[in-house]
mmCIF file with all atom_site columns, C-alpha atoms in Angstrom:
data_model
loop_
_atom_site.group_PDB
_atom_site.id
_atom_site.type_symbol
_atom_site.label_atom_id
_atom_site.label_alt_id
_atom_site.label_comp_id
_atom_site.label_asym_id
_atom_site.label_entity_id
_atom_site.label_seq_id
_atom_site.pdbx_PDB_ins_code
_atom_site.Cartn_x
_atom_site.Cartn_y
_atom_site.Cartn_z
_atom_site.occupancy
_atom_site.B_iso_or_equiv
_atom_site.pdbx_formal_charge
_atom_site.auth_seq_id
_atom_site.auth_comp_id
_atom_site.auth_asym_id
_atom_site.auth_atom_id
_atom_site.pdbx_PDB_model_num
ATOM 1   C CA . MET A 1 1   ? 29.519 72.500 1.655   1.00 56.00 ? 1   MET A CA 1
ATOM 2   C CA . THR A 1 2   ? 32.537 74.553 1.422   1.00 55.00 ? 2   THR A CA 1
ATOM 3   C CA . ASP A 1 3   ? 35.044 74.770 4.610   1.00 59.00 ? 3   ASP A CA 1
ATOM 4   C CA . GLY A 1 4   ? 32.949 77.009 6.863   1.00 52.00 ? 4   GLY A CA 1
ATOM 5   C CA . GLY A 1 5   ? 32.260 77.034 10.245  1.00 52.00 ? 5   GLY A CA 1
ATOM 6   C CA . VAL A 1 6   ? 30.955 73.084 10.408  1.00 56.00 ? 6   VAL A CA 1
ATOM 7   C CA . THR A 1 7   ? 31.677 71.349 13.586  1.00 58.00 ? 7   THR A CA 1
ATOM 8   C CA . VAL A 1 8   ? 30.802 67.603 13.892  1.00 66.00 ? 8   VAL A CA 1
ATOM 9   C CA . SER A 1 9   ? 29.366 66.203 17.082  1.00 66.00 ? 9   SER A CA 1
ATOM 10  C CA . PRO A 1 10  ? 31.977 63.520 18.926  1.00 69.00 ? 10  PRO A CA 1
ATOM 11  C CA . GLY A 1 11  ? 31.002 59.712 18.158  1.00 85.00 ? 11  GLY A CA 1
ATOM 12  C CA . GLN A 1 12  ? 31.295 59.705 14.448  1.00 95.00 ? 12  GLN A CA 1
ATOM 13  C CA . VAL A 1 13  ? 32.464 56.876 12.132  1.00 98.00 ? 13  VAL A CA 1
ATOM 14  C CA . LEU A 1 14  ? 35.375 58.414 9.834   1.00 98.00 ? 14  LEU A CA 1
ATOM 15  C CA . VAL A 1 15  ? 36.269 56.269 6.965   1.00 99.00 ? 15  VAL A CA 1
ATOM 16  C CA . PHE A 1 16  ? 39.653 57.097 5.199   1.00 99.00 ? 16  PHE A CA 1
ATOM 17  C CA . ASP A 1 17  ? 40.435 56.271 1.676   1.00 98.00 ? 17  ASP A CA 1
ATOM 18  C CA . ALA A 1 18  ? 44.430 55.366 1.592   1.00 98.00 ? 18  ALA A CA 1
ATOM 19  C CA . ASP A 1 19  ? 45.905 56.186 -1.714  1.00 97.00 ? 19  ASP A CA 1
ATOM 20  C CA . ASP A 1 20  ? 46.594 60.018 -2.576  1.00 97.00 ? 20  ASP A CA 1
ATOM 21  C CA . THR A 1 21  ? 44.507 60.745 0.675   1.00 98.00 ? 21  THR A CA 1
ATOM 22  C CA . LEU A 1 22  ? 46.991 59.315 3.508   1.00 98.00 ? 22  LEU A CA 1
ATOM 23  C CA . TRP A 1 23  ? 49.865 58.820 1.223   1.00 98.00 ? 23  TRP A CA 1
ATOM 24  C CA . GLU A 1 24  ? 51.198 60.100 -2.553  1.00 95.00 ? 24  GLU A CA 1
ATOM 25  C CA . ASN A 1 25  ? 50.432 57.577 -4.902  1.00 93.00 ? 25  ASN A CA 1
ATOM 26  C CA . ASN A 1 26  ? 49.380 58.469 -8.393  1.00 91.00 ? 26  ASN A CA 1
ATOM 27  C CA . VAL A 1 27  ? 52.145 60.841 -8.708  1.00 92.00 ? 27  VAL A CA 1
ATOM 28  C CA . LEU A 1 28  ? 54.096 57.576 -9.005  1.00 91.00 ? 28  LEU A CA 1
ATOM 29  C CA . PHE A 1 29  ? 52.343 56.116 -11.796 1.00 92.00 ? 29  PHE A CA 1
ATOM 30  C CA . GLU A 1 30  ? 52.201 59.563 -13.719 1.00 92.00 ? 30  GLU A CA 1
ATOM 31  C CA . ARG A 1 31  ? 56.247 59.524 -13.322 1.00 92.00 ? 31  ARG A CA 1
ATOM 32  C CA . VAL A 1 32  ? 56.312 55.871 -15.041 1.00 92.00 ? 32  VAL A CA 1
ATOM 33  C CA . ILE A 1 33  ? 53.934 57.163 -17.638 1.00 93.00 ? 33  ILE A CA 1
ATOM 34  C CA . ASP A 1 34  ? 56.184 60.281 -18.664 1.00 92.00 ? 34  ASP A CA 1
ATOM 35  C CA . ASP A 1 35  ? 59.002 57.926 -18.723 1.00 92.00 ? 35  ASP A CA 1
ATOM 36  C CA . PHE A 1 36  ? 57.251 55.366 -20.887 1.00 94.00 ? 36  PHE A CA 1
ATOM 37  C CA . LEU A 1 37  ? 56.024 58.240 -23.152 1.00 92.00 ? 37  LEU A CA 1
ATOM 38  C CA . ALA A 1 38  ? 59.629 59.417 -23.599 1.00 91.00 ? 38  ALA A CA 1
ATOM 39  C CA . TRP A 1 39  ? 61.030 55.895 -24.078 1.00 91.00 ? 39  TRP A CA 1
ATOM 40  C CA . LEU A 1 40  ? 58.124 55.274 -26.717 1.00 89.00 ? 40  LEU A CA 1
ATOM 41  C CA . ASP A 1 41  ? 58.883 58.159 -28.854 1.00 82.00 ? 41  ASP A CA 1
ATOM 42  C CA . HIS A 1 42  ? 56.224 58.208 -30.985 1.00 86.00 ? 42  HIS A CA 1
ATOM 43  C CA . PRO A 1 43  ? 56.835 58.930 -34.932 1.00 86.00 ? 43  PRO A CA 1
ATOM 44  C CA . THR A 1 44  ? 53.385 60.604 -35.154 1.00 89.00 ? 44  THR A CA 1
ATOM 45  C CA . LEU A 1 45  ? 51.240 60.653 -32.214 1.00 91.00 ? 45  LEU A CA 1
ATOM 46  C CA . ASP A 1 46  ? 51.742 63.037 -29.254 1.00 92.00 ? 46  ASP A CA 1
ATOM 47  C CA . ARG A 1 47  ? 51.521 62.531 -25.918 1.00 92.00 ? 47  ARG A CA 1
ATOM 48  C CA . VAL A 1 48  ? 48.245 63.646 -25.217 1.00 93.00 ? 48  VAL A CA 1
ATOM 49  C CA . ALA A 1 49  ? 47.025 61.390 -28.470 1.00 95.00 ? 49  ALA A CA 1
ATOM 50  C CA . ILE A 1 50  ? 49.127 58.517 -26.503 1.00 95.00 ? 50  ILE A CA 1
ATOM 51  C CA . ARG A 1 51  ? 47.578 59.231 -23.283 1.00 93.00 ? 51  ARG A CA 1
ATOM 52  C CA . ALA A 1 52  ? 44.157 58.857 -24.332 1.00 94.00 ? 52  ALA A CA 1
ATOM 53  C CA . VAL A 1 53  ? 45.301 55.710 -25.548 1.00 96.00 ? 53  VAL A CA 1
ATOM 54  C CA . LEU A 1 54  ? 46.582 54.457 -22.691 1.00 96.00 ? 54  LEU A CA 1
ATOM 55  C CA . ASP A 1 55  ? 43.529 55.856 -20.606 1.00 95.00 ? 55  ASP A CA 1
ATOM 56  C CA . ASP A 1 56  ? 41.042 53.701 -22.546 1.00 96.00 ? 56  ASP A CA 1
ATOM 57  C CA . ILE A 1 57  ? 42.797 50.777 -21.889 1.00 97.00 ? 57  ILE A CA 1
ATOM 58  C CA . GLU A 1 58  ? 43.740 51.351 -18.354 1.00 95.00 ? 58  GLU A CA 1
ATOM 59  C CA . ARG A 1 59  ? 39.645 51.991 -17.994 1.00 94.00 ? 59  ARG A CA 1
ATOM 60  C CA . ALA A 1 60  ? 38.809 48.636 -19.750 1.00 96.00 ? 60  ALA A CA 1
ATOM 61  C CA . ASN A 1 61  ? 41.456 46.693 -17.806 1.00 96.00 ? 61  ASN A CA 1
ATOM 62  C CA . ALA A 1 62  ? 40.273 48.350 -14.533 1.00 92.00 ? 62  ALA A CA 1
ATOM 63  C CA . ALA A 1 63  ? 36.905 46.910 -15.234 1.00 91.00 ? 63  ALA A CA 1
ATOM 64  C CA . VAL A 1 64  ? 37.874 43.219 -15.865 1.00 92.00 ? 64  VAL A CA 1
ATOM 65  C CA . HIS A 1 65  ? 41.448 43.066 -13.727 1.00 92.00 ? 65  HIS A CA 1
ATOM 66  C CA . GLY A 1 66  ? 40.983 45.340 -11.148 1.00 89.00 ? 66  GLY A CA 1
ATOM 67  C CA . TYR A 1 67  ? 43.935 47.978 -10.084 1.00 90.00 ? 67  TYR A CA 1
ATOM 68  C CA . GLY A 1 68  ? 47.294 48.130 -9.182  1.00 88.00 ? 68  GLY A CA 1
ATOM 69  C CA . SER A 1 69  ? 50.929 48.029 -10.498 1.00 89.00 ? 69  SER A CA 1
ATOM 70  C CA . ARG A 1 70  ? 50.662 44.969 -12.017 1.00 89.00 ? 70  ARG A CA 1
ATOM 71  C CA . VAL A 1 71  ? 47.437 45.541 -13.969 1.00 93.00 ? 71  VAL A CA 1
ATOM 72  C CA . PHE A 1 72  ? 49.115 48.844 -14.797 1.00 94.00 ? 72  PHE A CA 1
ATOM 73  C CA . LEU A 1 73  ? 52.127 47.188 -16.370 1.00 93.00 ? 73  LEU A CA 1
ATOM 74  C CA . HIS A 1 74  ? 49.675 45.132 -18.286 1.00 94.00 ? 74  HIS A CA 1
ATOM 75  C CA . SER A 1 75  ? 48.079 48.239 -19.592 1.00 96.00 ? 75  SER A CA 1
ATOM 76  C CA . LEU A 1 76  ? 51.667 49.748 -20.991 1.00 96.00 ? 76  LEU A CA 1
ATOM 77  C CA . GLY A 1 77  ? 52.378 46.738 -22.479 1.00 96.00 ? 77  GLY A CA 1
ATOM 78  C CA . GLU A 1 78  ? 48.601 46.616 -24.387 1.00 96.00 ? 78  GLU A CA 1
ATOM 79  C CA . CYS A 1 79  ? 49.473 50.012 -25.001 1.00 96.00 ? 79  CYS A CA 1
ATOM 80  C CA . LEU A 1 80  ? 52.472 49.547 -26.708 1.00 96.00 ? 80  LEU A CA 1
ATOM 81  C CA . GLU A 1 81  ? 51.094 46.940 -28.798 1.00 95.00 ? 81  GLU A CA 1
ATOM 82  C CA . ARG A 1 82  ? 48.148 48.701 -30.219 1.00 95.00 ? 82  ARG A CA 1
ATOM 83  C CA . LEU A 1 83  ? 50.547 52.035 -30.841 1.00 94.00 ? 83  LEU A CA 1
ATOM 84  C CA . ARG A 1 84  ? 52.873 49.369 -32.632 1.00 92.00 ? 84  ARG A CA 1
ATOM 85  C CA . GLN A 1 85  ? 50.780 46.721 -34.318 1.00 92.00 ? 85  GLN A CA 1
ATOM 86  C CA . ARG A 1 86  ? 52.687 44.047 -33.385 1.00 95.00 ? 86  ARG A CA 1
ATOM 87  C CA . PRO A 1 87  ? 53.220 41.936 -30.117 1.00 95.00 ? 87  PRO A CA 1
ATOM 88  C CA . VAL A 1 88  ? 55.873 43.107 -27.274 1.00 92.00 ? 88  VAL A CA 1
ATOM 89  C CA . THR A 1 89  ? 59.146 41.607 -27.391 1.00 94.00 ? 89  THR A CA 1
ATOM 90  C CA . GLU A 1 90  ? 60.461 40.406 -24.399 1.00 94.00 ? 90  GLU A CA 1
ATOM 91  C CA . ALA A 1 91  ? 63.211 43.177 -24.540 1.00 94.00 ? 91  ALA A CA 1
ATOM 92  C CA . GLU A 1 92  ? 60.230 45.856 -24.618 1.00 94.00 ? 92  GLU A CA 1
ATOM 93  C CA . ARG A 1 93  ? 58.640 43.805 -21.537 1.00 92.00 ? 93  ARG A CA 1
ATOM 94  C CA . ARG A 1 94  ? 61.699 44.069 -19.601 1.00 92.00 ? 94  ARG A CA 1
ATOM 95  C CA . GLU A 1 95  ? 61.943 47.844 -20.381 1.00 91.00 ? 95  GLU A CA 1
ATOM 96  C CA . ILE A 1 96  ? 58.468 48.504 -19.067 1.00 91.00 ? 96  ILE A CA 1
ATOM 97  C CA . GLN A 1 97  ? 59.265 46.344 -15.918 1.00 89.00 ? 97  GLN A CA 1
ATOM 98  C CA . GLU A 1 98  ? 62.509 48.748 -15.203 1.00 88.00 ? 98  GLU A CA 1
ATOM 99  C CA . LEU A 1 99  ? 60.233 51.638 -15.912 1.00 85.00 ? 99  LEU A CA 1
ATOM 100 C CA . ALA A 1 100 ? 58.300 50.709 -13.450 1.00 80.00 ? 100 ALA A CA 1
ATOM 101 C CA . VAL A 1 101 ? 60.511 49.521 -10.588 1.00 81.00 ? 101 VAL A CA 1
ATOM 102 C CA . ALA A 1 102 ? 59.714 52.633 -8.546  1.00 75.00 ? 102 ALA A CA 1
ATOM 103 C CA . LEU A 1 103 ? 55.918 51.508 -8.123  1.00 79.00 ? 103 LEU A CA 1
ATOM 104 C CA . VAL A 1 104 ? 57.521 48.181 -6.118  1.00 75.00 ? 104 VAL A CA 1
ATOM 105 C CA . GLU A 1 105 ? 60.550 49.930 -4.546  1.00 76.00 ? 105 GLU A CA 1
ATOM 106 C CA . HIS A 1 106 ? 59.013 53.731 -3.418  1.00 79.00 ? 106 HIS A CA 1
ATOM 107 C CA . GLN A 1 107 ? 58.727 53.933 0.485   1.00 83.00 ? 107 GLN A CA 1
ATOM 108 C CA . VAL A 1 108 ? 55.183 55.123 1.389   1.00 93.00 ? 108 VAL A CA 1
ATOM 109 C CA . GLU A 1 109 ? 55.119 58.934 1.410   1.00 94.00 ? 109 GLU A CA 1
ATOM 110 C CA . LEU A 1 110 ? 52.824 60.022 4.151   1.00 98.00 ? 110 LEU A CA 1
ATOM 111 C CA . MET A 1 111 ? 50.501 63.610 2.999   1.00 96.00 ? 111 MET A CA 1
ATOM 112 C CA . PRO A 1 112 ? 51.592 66.451 5.606   1.00 97.00 ? 112 PRO A CA 1
ATOM 113 C CA . GLY A 1 113 ? 50.012 66.363 9.081   1.00 98.00 ? 113 GLY A CA 1
ATOM 114 C CA . VAL A 1 114 ? 48.690 62.880 8.684   1.00 99.00 ? 114 VAL A CA 1
ATOM 115 C CA . ALA A 1 115 ? 49.825 61.089 11.414  1.00 98.00 ? 115 ALA A CA 1
ATOM 116 C CA . ASP A 1 116 ? 49.022 63.872 13.899  1.00 98.00 ? 116 ASP A CA 1
ATOM 117 C CA . ALA A 1 117 ? 45.696 64.584 12.862  1.00 99.00 ? 117 ALA A CA 1
ATOM 118 C CA . LEU A 1 118 ? 44.858 60.726 12.944  1.00 99.00 ? 118 LEU A CA 1
ATOM 119 C CA . ASP A 1 119 ? 46.019 60.740 16.386  1.00 98.00 ? 119 ASP A CA 1
ATOM 120 C CA . GLU A 1 120 ? 44.204 63.349 17.602  1.00 98.00 ? 120 GLU A CA 1
ATOM 121 C CA . LEU A 1 121 ? 40.850 62.194 15.592  1.00 98.00 ? 121 LEU A CA 1
ATOM 122 C CA . ALA A 1 122 ? 41.123 58.672 16.931  1.00 97.00 ? 122 ALA A CA 1
ATOM 123 C CA . GLY A 1 123 ? 40.187 60.313 20.506  1.00 95.00 ? 123 GLY A CA 1
ATOM 124 C CA . ARG A 1 124 ? 37.254 61.419 19.591  1.00 95.00 ? 124 ARG A CA 1
ATOM 125 C CA . HIS A 1 125 ? 35.911 59.361 16.597  1.00 97.00 ? 125 HIS A CA 1
ATOM 126 C CA . ALA A 1 126 ? 35.596 55.862 15.364  1.00 97.00 ? 126 ALA A CA 1
ATOM 127 C CA . LEU A 1 127 ? 38.110 55.811 12.578  1.00 98.00 ? 127 LEU A CA 1
ATOM 128 C CA . LEU A 1 128 ? 37.935 52.930 9.667   1.00 98.00 ? 128 LEU A CA 1
ATOM 129 C CA . LEU A 1 129 ? 40.047 52.525 6.758   1.00 99.00 ? 129 LEU A CA 1
ATOM 130 C CA . LEU A 1 130 ? 38.754 51.366 3.057   1.00 99.00 ? 130 LEU A CA 1
ATOM 131 C CA . THR A 1 131 ? 41.165 51.135 0.433   1.00 98.00 ? 131 THR A CA 1
ATOM 132 C CA . LYS A 1 132 ? 40.972 49.344 -3.195  1.00 96.00 ? 132 LYS A CA 1
ATOM 133 C CA . GLY A 1 133 ? 43.221 47.222 -5.256  1.00 93.00 ? 133 GLY A CA 1
ATOM 134 C CA . ASP A 1 134 ? 45.678 44.751 -5.112  1.00 92.00 ? 134 ASP A CA 1
ATOM 135 C CA . ARG A 1 135 ? 45.352 43.140 -1.803  1.00 94.00 ? 135 ARG A CA 1
ATOM 136 C CA . GLU A 1 136 ? 48.839 42.165 -1.349  1.00 92.00 ? 136 GLU A CA 1
ATOM 137 C CA . GLU A 1 137 ? 50.041 45.661 -2.495  1.00 92.00 ? 137 GLU A CA 1
ATOM 138 C CA . GLN A 1 138 ? 47.537 47.759 -0.665  1.00 94.00 ? 138 GLN A CA 1
ATOM 139 C CA . GLN A 1 139 ? 48.634 45.823 2.523   1.00 96.00 ? 139 GLN A CA 1
ATOM 140 C CA . ARG A 1 140 ? 52.375 46.404 1.999   1.00 93.00 ? 140 ARG A CA 1
ATOM 141 C CA . LYS A 1 141 ? 51.829 50.149 1.905   1.00 94.00 ? 141 LYS A CA 1
ATOM 142 C CA . LEU A 1 142 ? 49.407 49.868 5.000   1.00 96.00 ? 142 LEU A CA 1
ATOM 143 C CA . ASP A 1 143 ? 52.271 47.738 6.824   1.00 96.00 ? 143 ASP A CA 1
ATOM 144 C CA . ALA A 1 144 ? 54.617 50.213 5.865   1.00 95.00 ? 144 ALA A CA 1
ATOM 145 C CA . SER A 1 145 ? 52.524 53.611 6.697   1.00 97.00 ? 145 SER A CA 1
ATOM 146 C CA . GLY A 1 146 ? 52.803 53.159 10.177  1.00 97.00 ? 146 GLY A CA 1
ATOM 147 C CA . LEU A 1 147 ? 49.373 54.342 10.628  1.00 98.00 ? 147 LEU A CA 1
ATOM 148 C CA . LEU A 1 148 ? 47.580 50.889 11.043  1.00 97.00 ? 148 LEU A CA 1
ATOM 149 C CA . HIS A 1 149 ? 47.182 51.549 15.220  1.00 97.00 ? 149 HIS A CA 1
ATOM 150 C CA . HIS A 1 150 ? 44.634 54.658 14.091  1.00 98.00 ? 150 HIS A CA 1
ATOM 151 C CA . PHE A 1 151 ? 42.064 52.790 12.568  1.00 98.00 ? 151 PHE A CA 1
ATOM 152 C CA . GLN A 1 152 ? 39.441 49.908 14.249  1.00 97.00 ? 152 GLN A CA 1
ATOM 153 C CA . ALA A 1 153 ? 39.440 48.068 11.166  1.00 98.00 ? 153 ALA A CA 1
ATOM 154 C CA . ALA A 1 154 ? 40.652 48.131 7.901   1.00 98.00 ? 154 ALA A CA 1
ATOM 155 C CA . HIS A 1 155 ? 39.309 47.036 4.654   1.00 98.00 ? 155 HIS A CA 1
ATOM 156 C CA . ILE A 1 156 ? 40.898 45.973 1.258   1.00 98.00 ? 156 ILE A CA 1
ATOM 157 C CA . VAL A 1 157 ? 38.356 45.873 -1.433  1.00 97.00 ? 157 VAL A CA 1
ATOM 158 C CA . ALA A 1 158 ? 38.014 45.095 -5.274  1.00 94.00 ? 158 ALA A CA 1
ATOM 159 C CA . GLU A 1 159 ? 36.034 48.415 -5.935  1.00 95.00 ? 159 GLU A CA 1
ATOM 160 C CA . LYS A 1 160 ? 34.241 50.878 -3.717  1.00 97.00 ? 160 LYS A CA 1
ATOM 161 C CA . ASP A 1 161 ? 30.899 51.616 -4.950  1.00 98.00 ? 161 ASP A CA 1
ATOM 162 C CA . VAL A 1 162 ? 27.215 51.947 -3.279  1.00 98.00 ? 162 VAL A CA 1
ATOM 163 C CA . ASP A 1 163 ? 27.201 48.243 -2.290  1.00 98.00 ? 163 ASP A CA 1
ATOM 164 C CA . THR A 1 164 ? 30.606 48.444 -0.700  1.00 98.00 ? 164 THR A CA 1
ATOM 165 C CA . TYR A 1 165 ? 29.596 51.358 1.568   1.00 99.00 ? 165 TYR A CA 1
ATOM 166 C CA . ARG A 1 166 ? 26.162 49.778 2.174   1.00 98.00 ? 166 ARG A CA 1
ATOM 167 C CA . TRP A 1 167 ? 28.243 46.807 3.413   1.00 98.00 ? 167 TRP A CA 1
ATOM 168 C CA . LEU A 1 168 ? 30.305 48.685 5.411   1.00 98.00 ? 168 LEU A CA 1
ATOM 169 C CA . THR A 1 169 ? 27.618 50.262 7.331   1.00 98.00 ? 169 THR A CA 1
ATOM 170 C CA . ARG A 1 170 ? 25.817 47.283 7.935   1.00 97.00 ? 170 ARG A CA 1
ATOM 171 C CA . GLU A 1 171 ? 29.514 45.411 9.111   1.00 97.00 ? 171 GLU A CA 1
ATOM 172 C CA . HIS A 1 172 ? 30.135 48.186 11.512  1.00 97.00 ? 172 HIS A CA 1
ATOM 173 C CA . GLY A 1 173 ? 26.530 48.537 12.697  1.00 96.00 ? 173 GLY A CA 1
ATOM 174 C CA . PHE A 1 174 ? 26.708 52.579 12.336  1.00 96.00 ? 174 PHE A CA 1
ATOM 175 C CA . ASP A 1 175 ? 24.080 54.618 10.884  1.00 96.00 ? 175 ASP A CA 1
ATOM 176 C CA . PRO A 1 176 ? 25.082 56.033 7.655   1.00 97.00 ? 176 PRO A CA 1
ATOM 177 C CA . ALA A 1 177 ? 24.057 59.486 8.589   1.00 96.00 ? 177 ALA A CA 1
ATOM 178 C CA . ALA A 1 178 ? 26.573 59.307 11.201  1.00 96.00 ? 178 ALA A CA 1
ATOM 179 C CA . GLY A 1 179 ? 29.482 58.123 8.905   1.00 98.00 ? 179 GLY A CA 1
ATOM 180 C CA . TRP A 1 180 ? 31.802 60.304 6.995   1.00 98.00 ? 180 TRP A CA 1
ATOM 181 C CA . MET A 1 181 ? 34.205 59.115 3.893   1.00 99.00 ? 181 MET A CA 1
ATOM 182 C CA . ILE A 1 182 ? 36.961 61.004 3.638   1.00 99.00 ? 182 ILE A CA 1
ATOM 183 C CA . GLY A 1 183 ? 39.329 61.349 0.407   1.00 98.00 ? 183 GLY A CA 1
ATOM 184 C CA . ASN A 1 184 ? 40.041 62.864 -2.952  1.00 98.00 ? 184 ASN A CA 1
ATOM 185 C CA . SER A 1 185 ? 38.253 60.633 -5.259  1.00 97.00 ? 185 SER A CA 1
ATOM 186 C CA . PRO A 1 186 ? 34.914 61.705 -6.175  1.00 97.00 ? 186 PRO A CA 1
ATOM 187 C CA . LYS A 1 187 ? 34.343 58.493 -8.341  1.00 96.00 ? 187 LYS A CA 1
ATOM 188 C CA . SER A 1 188 ? 35.024 56.171 -5.750  1.00 97.00 ? 188 SER A CA 1
ATOM 189 C CA . ASP A 1 189 ? 35.017 58.059 -2.332  1.00 98.00 ? 189 ASP A CA 1
ATOM 190 C CA . ILE A 1 190 ? 32.467 60.739 -2.326  1.00 98.00 ? 190 ILE A CA 1
ATOM 191 C CA . LEU A 1 191 ? 29.611 59.808 -4.930  1.00 98.00 ? 191 LEU A CA 1
ATOM 192 C CA . PRO A 1 192 ? 29.077 56.088 -3.871  1.00 99.00 ? 192 PRO A CA 1
ATOM 193 C CA . ALA A 1 193 ? 29.561 56.905 -0.241  1.00 99.00 ? 193 ALA A CA 1
ATOM 194 C CA . ARG A 1 194 ? 26.808 59.649 -0.515  1.00 99.00 ? 194 ARG A CA 1
ATOM 195 C CA . ALA A 1 195 ? 24.762 57.371 -2.572  1.00 98.00 ? 195 ALA A CA 1
ATOM 196 C CA . ALA A 1 196 ? 24.859 55.038 0.289   1.00 99.00 ? 196 ALA A CA 1
ATOM 197 C CA . GLY A 1 197 ? 23.457 57.575 2.791   1.00 98.00 ? 197 GLY A CA 1
ATOM 198 C CA . MET A 1 198 ? 26.694 58.741 4.155   1.00 98.00 ? 198 MET A CA 1
ATOM 199 C CA . ASN A 1 199 ? 28.132 61.853 4.286   1.00 98.00 ? 199 ASN A CA 1
ATOM 200 C CA . ALA A 1 200 ? 31.438 62.838 2.684   1.00 98.00 ? 200 ALA A CA 1
ATOM 201 C CA . VAL A 1 201 ? 34.642 65.128 2.839   1.00 99.00 ? 201 VAL A CA 1
ATOM 202 C CA . PHE A 1 202 ? 36.478 66.061 -0.584  1.00 98.00 ? 202 PHE A CA 1
ATOM 203 C CA . ILE A 1 203 ? 40.123 66.355 0.035   1.00 98.00 ? 203 ILE A CA 1
ATOM 204 C CA . PRO A 1 204 ? 41.240 66.838 -3.719  1.00 97.00 ? 204 PRO A CA 1
ATOM 205 C CA . ASN A 1 205 ? 44.500 65.923 -4.863  1.00 96.00 ? 205 ASN A CA 1
ATOM 206 C CA . ASP A 1 206 ? 46.342 67.321 -7.890  1.00 94.00 ? 206 ASP A CA 1
ATOM 207 C CA . ASN A 1 207 ? 47.781 63.919 -8.678  1.00 92.00 ? 207 ASN A CA 1
ATOM 208 C CA . THR A 1 208 ? 44.564 62.113 -8.599  1.00 95.00 ? 208 THR A CA 1
ATOM 209 C CA . TRP A 1 209 ? 44.155 59.379 -11.596 1.00 91.00 ? 209 TRP A CA 1
ATOM 210 C CA . VAL A 1 210 ? 41.869 60.681 -14.276 1.00 89.00 ? 210 VAL A CA 1
ATOM 211 C CA . LEU A 1 211 ? 39.561 57.593 -14.101 1.00 88.00 ? 211 LEU A CA 1
ATOM 212 C CA . GLU A 1 212 ? 38.734 58.956 -10.823 1.00 92.00 ? 212 GLU A CA 1
ATOM 213 C CA . HIS A 1 213 ? 37.393 62.126 -11.750 1.00 94.00 ? 213 HIS A CA 1
ATOM 214 C CA . ASP A 1 214 ? 33.745 63.072 -11.691 1.00 94.00 ? 214 ASP A CA 1
ATOM 215 C CA . GLU A 1 215 ? 31.837 66.295 -11.061 1.00 94.00 ? 215 GLU A CA 1
ATOM 216 C CA . LEU A 1 216 ? 30.681 67.014 -7.548  1.00 96.00 ? 216 LEU A CA 1
ATOM 217 C CA . ASP A 1 217 ? 27.698 68.974 -6.891  1.00 95.00 ? 217 ASP A CA 1
ATOM 218 C CA . PRO A 1 218 ? 28.994 72.136 -4.785  1.00 91.00 ? 218 PRO A CA 1
ATOM 219 C CA . ALA A 1 219 ? 25.554 72.788 -3.413  1.00 93.00 ? 219 ALA A CA 1
ATOM 220 C CA . ASP A 1 220 ? 25.443 69.444 -1.445  1.00 97.00 ? 220 ASP A CA 1
ATOM 221 C CA . PRO A 1 221 ? 24.807 69.780 2.225   1.00 95.00 ? 221 PRO A CA 1
ATOM 222 C CA . GLY A 1 222 ? 26.356 66.252 2.551   1.00 97.00 ? 222 GLY A CA 1
ATOM 223 C CA . VAL A 1 223 ? 29.890 66.897 1.142   1.00 98.00 ? 223 VAL A CA 1
ATOM 224 C CA . LEU A 1 224 ? 32.607 68.959 3.259   1.00 98.00 ? 224 LEU A CA 1
ATOM 225 C CA . HIS A 1 225 ? 35.403 70.460 0.871   1.00 98.00 ? 225 HIS A CA 1
ATOM 226 C CA . LEU A 1 226 ? 38.592 70.828 2.215   1.00 98.00 ? 226 LEU A CA 1
ATOM 227 C CA . THR A 1 227 ? 41.931 71.720 1.162   1.00 97.00 ? 227 THR A CA 1
ATOM 228 C CA . ALA A 1 228 ? 44.592 69.982 3.370   1.00 98.00 ? 228 ALA A CA 1
ATOM 229 C CA . PHE A 1 229 ? 44.048 66.732 5.944   1.00 98.00 ? 229 PHE A CA 1
ATOM 230 C CA . PRO A 1 230 ? 44.972 68.622 9.009   1.00 98.00 ? 230 PRO A CA 1
ATOM 231 C CA . ASP A 1 231 ? 41.703 70.992 8.269   1.00 98.00 ? 231 ASP A CA 1
ATOM 232 C CA . LEU A 1 232 ? 39.626 67.754 9.741   1.00 98.00 ? 232 LEU A CA 1
ATOM 233 C CA . LEU A 1 233 ? 40.931 68.828 12.829  1.00 98.00 ? 233 LEU A CA 1
ATOM 234 C CA . LYS A 1 234 ? 38.568 72.085 12.829  1.00 96.00 ? 234 LYS A CA 1
ATOM 235 C CA . HIS A 1 235 ? 35.342 70.056 12.011  1.00 95.00 ? 235 HIS A CA 1
ATOM 236 C CA . PHE A 1 236 ? 35.574 66.756 13.521  1.00 95.00 ? 236 PHE A CA 1
#
């Protein structure tokens, strides 16, 4: 459903994604990739071709190693090895690590209106947080965000698939039909939540990681499409 006059009754369970829903995240990785491509300066392949190679490597590594900056750095090194057809030197490895310093040192930047919206929503509904990735890395961002007090529970998982959402409904004892997954990723937030019987709210982010893209059914009555986080207050 699109952003119409839908209003949800009180007492729902709202489950929030974190990266690129509550705060900016992937734009930082995109900046590192831009710097990596400029530094690489490949003699024959353009940026689009190199990015395709990197996407394939990231997809394979995510399936085996999960998510986060450490896996990302490994993927950059593997991409360099594949393109130059030789092992990465120590100097090159240090250069890649320096390119990615911002991923660790960057301060959490909340999306506009997130803190105020969560404060109001917490008075009407049960709020949970569900994020995937490296546990230490995600916990650091959660702690730095100043948002944890809004949530009855926060879960960091290795992957967000149908089984994860089924587990979540059992863990917190709520009817999936009374639950709403709120996020920017069709692949990790919307589609698996719907497959588990939950409703979903899709709030797109222009910087969503390409591997999180997927097609949504625009006619699905269980998906609410919004344009900005504070729009949740019109419906919940």
